[in-house]
XYZ file of C-alpha atoms in Angstrom:
324
model
C 171.155 210.883 76.954
C 170.866 210.167 80.678
C 173.475 207.399 80.393
C 175.826 209.702 78.489
C 175.345 212.444 81.062
C 176.222 210.099 83.947
C 179.200 208.743 82.026
C 180.562 212.232 81.407
C 180.003 213.140 85.041
C 181.972 210.106 86.241
C 184.686 210.790 83.688
C 184.960 214.343 84.973
C 185.330 213.121 88.557
C 188.023 210.598 87.572
C 189.867 213.240 85.573
C 189.844 215.590 88.550
C 191.135 212.874 90.872
C 193.955 211.890 88.523
C 194.840 215.537 88.023
C 194.957 216.063 91.801
C 197.078 212.937 92.262
C 199.647 213.954 89.650
C 199.768 217.500 91.011
C 200.440 216.300 94.582
C 203.057 213.780 93.509
C 204.729 216.293 91.194
C 205.063 218.865 93.981
C 206.593 216.283 96.338
C 209.081 215.089 93.724
C 210.113 218.658 92.893
C 210.536 219.437 96.602
C 212.738 216.349 97.028
C 214.943 217.332 94.097
C 215.237 220.935 95.291
C 216.190 219.884 98.817
C 218.712 217.311 97.582
C 220.309 219.973 95.383
C 220.586 222.412 98.302
C 222.217 219.755 100.496
C 224.654 218.796 97.741
C 225.644 222.419 97.225
C 226.216 222.871 100.961
C 228.185 219.609 101.126
C 230.564 220.714 98.376
C 231.864 223.476 100.630
C 232.708 220.926 103.340
C 230.734 222.556 106.145
C 227.522 224.544 106.499
C 226.597 227.452 108.761
C 223.942 227.155 111.467
C 221.678 229.381 109.354
C 222.002 226.998 106.397
C 221.387 223.917 108.553
C 218.296 225.495 110.124
C 216.901 226.398 106.695
C 217.523 222.843 105.426
C 215.918 221.384 108.551
C 212.819 223.497 107.971
C 212.582 222.359 104.360
C 212.966 218.757 105.481
C 210.225 219.121 108.097
C 207.851 220.631 105.519
C 208.650 217.888 102.988
C 208.038 215.225 105.618
C 204.676 216.806 106.481
C 203.671 216.926 102.805
C 204.499 213.238 102.341
C 202.542 212.249 105.451
C 199.581 214.409 104.388
C 199.617 212.772 100.941
C 199.189 209.281 102.407
C 195.987 207.802 101.021
C 195.789 210.214 98.110
C 198.672 208.693 96.138
C 199.332 204.986 95.389
C 201.230 202.985 98.002
C 204.083 202.338 95.562
C 204.650 206.075 95.065
C 204.211 206.679 98.799
C 206.993 204.177 99.576
C 209.248 205.738 96.941
C 208.706 209.187 98.458
C 209.429 207.879 101.973
C 212.603 206.125 100.768
C 213.741 209.306 99.064
C 212.983 211.254 102.232
C 215.134 208.804 104.203
C 218.057 209.329 101.818
C 217.696 213.097 102.192
C 217.644 212.744 105.989
C 220.859 210.723 105.882
C 222.547 213.258 103.603
C 221.536 216.109 105.880
C 222.728 214.193 108.938
C 226.135 213.681 107.331
C 226.319 217.385 106.549
C 225.300 218.278 110.095
C 227.987 216.028 111.588
C 230.616 217.431 109.235
C 229.624 220.977 110.165
C 229.264 220.483 113.912
C 230.330 217.063 115.280
C 227.765 215.816 117.765
C 228.935 215.440 121.320
C 228.486 212.096 123.019
C 225.743 211.869 125.638
C 227.241 211.912 129.126
C 226.231 213.400 132.420
C 229.416 215.345 133.080
C 229.369 218.962 134.152
C 232.483 219.808 132.164
C 230.948 218.409 129.017
C 227.840 220.474 129.597
C 229.812 223.664 130.054
C 231.760 222.973 126.878
C 228.761 222.225 124.692
C 226.031 224.484 126.092
C 225.364 227.383 123.740
C 225.148 230.921 125.163
C 221.887 231.389 127.041
C 220.959 234.440 124.996
C 221.092 232.571 121.682
C 217.654 231.675 120.367
C 216.045 230.882 117.097
C 214.687 234.405 116.912
C 217.974 235.547 115.407
C 217.694 232.817 112.799
C 214.085 233.244 111.870
C 214.347 237.012 111.882
C 216.596 236.967 108.828
C 214.032 235.094 106.764
C 210.830 236.734 108.038
C 208.052 236.996 107.300
C 207.977 233.658 105.482
C 210.004 231.654 108.025
C 208.353 228.758 109.828
C 208.055 228.639 113.603
C 210.963 226.532 114.873
C 213.141 225.574 117.821
C 216.420 223.913 116.856
C 220.028 223.056 117.671
C 220.182 222.969 121.464
C 222.378 220.790 123.691
C 222.031 220.375 127.469
C 219.495 223.200 127.802
C 216.186 223.906 129.495
C 214.050 225.071 126.552
C 210.944 227.108 127.396
C 208.484 229.400 125.579
C 211.005 232.211 126.076
C 213.172 230.515 123.439
C 210.465 230.750 120.779
C 211.087 233.443 118.172
C 209.291 236.771 118.236
C 205.818 236.271 116.691
C 206.414 239.345 114.528
C 209.176 237.472 112.669
C 206.792 234.695 111.603
C 204.170 234.960 108.892
C 200.713 234.797 110.549
C 199.644 231.761 108.550
C 202.703 229.834 109.807
C 202.419 230.569 113.520
C 200.268 227.544 114.370
C 202.784 224.877 113.237
C 205.931 224.378 115.301
C 209.027 222.416 114.224
C 211.348 221.081 116.947
C 214.647 219.933 115.462
C 218.050 218.713 116.624
C 217.914 218.612 120.428
C 220.329 216.624 122.589
C 220.150 216.197 126.376
C 217.468 218.872 126.794
C 214.282 219.362 128.777
C 211.735 221.186 126.637
C 208.723 222.576 128.476
C 206.067 224.117 126.228
C 203.033 223.103 128.278
C 201.935 226.696 128.767
C 202.804 228.469 125.547
C 200.924 231.768 125.384
C 202.373 233.806 122.528
C 201.361 231.242 119.886
C 198.287 229.081 119.386
C 200.181 225.970 118.293
C 197.913 223.362 116.701
C 200.433 221.057 114.980
C 203.936 219.821 115.816
C 206.779 218.328 113.763
C 209.591 216.854 115.861
C 212.825 215.520 114.361
C 216.316 214.449 115.462
C 215.883 214.552 119.232
C 217.782 212.334 121.665
C 218.241 211.955 125.423
C 215.568 214.573 126.102
C 212.240 215.176 127.860
C 209.552 216.878 125.746
C 206.573 218.420 127.565
C 204.435 219.560 124.660
C 201.351 221.805 124.474
C 197.820 220.506 124.036
C 197.211 220.344 120.284
C 193.985 220.716 118.350
C 195.743 219.092 115.398
C 198.427 216.430 114.925
C 201.988 215.588 115.909
C 204.568 213.889 113.685
C 207.845 212.653 115.182
C 210.930 211.408 113.297
C 214.248 210.014 114.524
C 213.909 210.202 118.294
C 216.097 208.160 120.643
C 215.956 207.649 124.411
C 213.310 210.285 125.145
C 210.206 210.967 127.218
C 207.345 212.590 125.282
C 204.232 214.076 126.912
C 201.505 215.274 124.552
C 197.746 215.595 124.159
C 196.486 215.864 120.570
C 193.018 215.703 119.104
C 193.735 214.372 115.617
C 196.764 212.191 114.944
C 199.964 210.892 116.528
C 202.597 209.481 114.152
C 206.095 208.349 115.068
C 208.736 207.187 112.578
C 212.250 205.729 112.881
C 212.468 206.110 116.669
C 213.605 203.916 119.529
C 213.500 203.647 123.295
C 210.738 206.219 123.875
C 208.243 206.605 126.740
C 205.110 208.353 125.432
C 202.530 209.762 127.852
C 199.633 210.352 125.490
C 196.054 211.551 125.328
C 194.404 211.106 121.926
C 191.017 210.254 120.432
C 192.356 208.249 117.465
C 194.800 205.339 117.257
C 198.514 206.246 117.399
C 200.644 205.188 114.415
C 204.259 204.043 114.546
C 206.598 202.884 111.763
C 210.216 201.673 111.801
C 210.206 202.044 115.595
C 211.355 199.884 118.479
C 211.069 200.007 122.248
C 208.094 202.396 122.327
C 206.134 202.379 125.607
C 202.777 204.162 125.958
C 201.350 205.500 129.207
C 198.472 207.797 130.248
C 198.654 211.561 129.973
C 199.695 212.824 133.436
C 196.855 214.028 135.637
C 199.299 216.633 136.994
C 198.832 218.510 133.705
C 195.018 218.245 133.558
C 191.986 219.069 135.689
C 191.270 215.377 136.196
C 191.960 213.801 139.572
C 193.166 210.413 138.423
C 195.180 208.725 135.743
C 193.787 206.058 133.487
C 195.062 204.243 130.438
C 192.732 204.622 127.449
C 192.194 201.637 125.197
C 195.036 202.408 122.836
C 195.132 200.339 119.671
C 198.493 201.336 118.265
C 198.892 200.781 114.527
C 202.386 199.532 113.701
C 202.939 199.932 109.954
C 206.098 197.832 110.255
C 204.161 194.868 111.676
C 201.130 194.223 109.479
C 200.270 190.913 111.100
C 197.591 189.509 113.385
C 200.132 188.837 116.145
C 201.003 191.552 118.705
C 203.673 193.961 117.571
C 207.068 193.479 119.272
C 207.868 197.161 118.745
C 205.592 198.732 121.371
C 203.870 197.996 124.655
C 201.913 199.694 127.402
C 203.961 201.212 130.182
C 203.434 199.219 133.384
C 201.478 201.170 136.006
C 204.339 200.844 138.466
C 206.598 202.617 135.970
C 204.347 205.671 135.569
C 205.893 208.870 136.814
C 204.142 210.326 139.841
C 202.725 213.828 140.204
C 205.757 214.630 142.345
C 208.072 213.495 139.532
C 206.334 215.742 137.013
C 206.287 218.667 139.447
C 210.041 218.375 139.973
C 210.536 218.565 136.213
C 208.239 221.597 135.904
C 210.022 223.539 138.620
C 213.624 222.619 137.919
C 216.342 225.154 137.286
C 218.670 224.984 134.290
C 221.537 223.793 136.480
C 219.522 220.733 137.557
C 219.187 219.131 134.123
C 221.718 216.366 134.619
C 220.184 214.583 137.641
C 216.639 214.920 136.303
C 217.569 213.496 132.904
C 219.605 210.763 134.530
C 216.613 209.665 136.588
C 213.804 210.172 134.060
C 215.067 208.901 130.690
C 214.190 205.322 129.701
C 217.712 204.219 128.801
C 219.636 205.727 131.680
């Protein structure tokens, strides 16, 4: 009887695990199909409105988070299939975005900035307000702009349970400064489709996930996890307790979190052991390296970024970005 009891107990545990696995995978698959259908419907009309693109971006960010969160709880084969499907969805959405609003080429020209800069009074509050209270917290679709906490939507337009996770989507040639964000207690970040930009991010109790970044500087302190996918030519100034993870990346350089943003008096490089999921070998990964101490930005450099005016974006970006 004791043997039978233990057998039934183990069987119950296995049944629960399999049930949980199928439930998680089923939800991800359904979300993929739903998002693909929405993109196809928007594509049939030729172009999509900013509202539609923002809604699709939010769905994509949530799907990406669900797939990352499911890692380890579903088989690797299914995980790869989900990631491949996510990549196809990203490409479809990118084609729709380009068809709806052709991306301007990156160039430090004042005329180009004046032509592409959106009105200063446009913020995501107007977007999220129409879908409150279930909208996610998001900043999206800015070009050549100084983005600050003032550009965050009104907290009253966001469901309380969604106010701690911020999505940053579709920025080009911007400086985003959220170091001192007061109106929200942001604990997790999802960053996607950002290029030629400087991101000064808040201290996070949770994790940060970054997708499709190019030629950027990222400053962040997070307590749980740092994951970067499909990105290139990025300088990351990072403070973290765990090992950062990168995948399908190239030209990633890691440096210490700036002492200018902490109470510490000196900078030091922690013993980062970056996990490169695209280089599962015993040899050093060619896709990342530590930023040489001589290349670290000084306290004066960071202070000039913190105190800049919107009209000073061009020279600061020109000097600070890795590929310029």
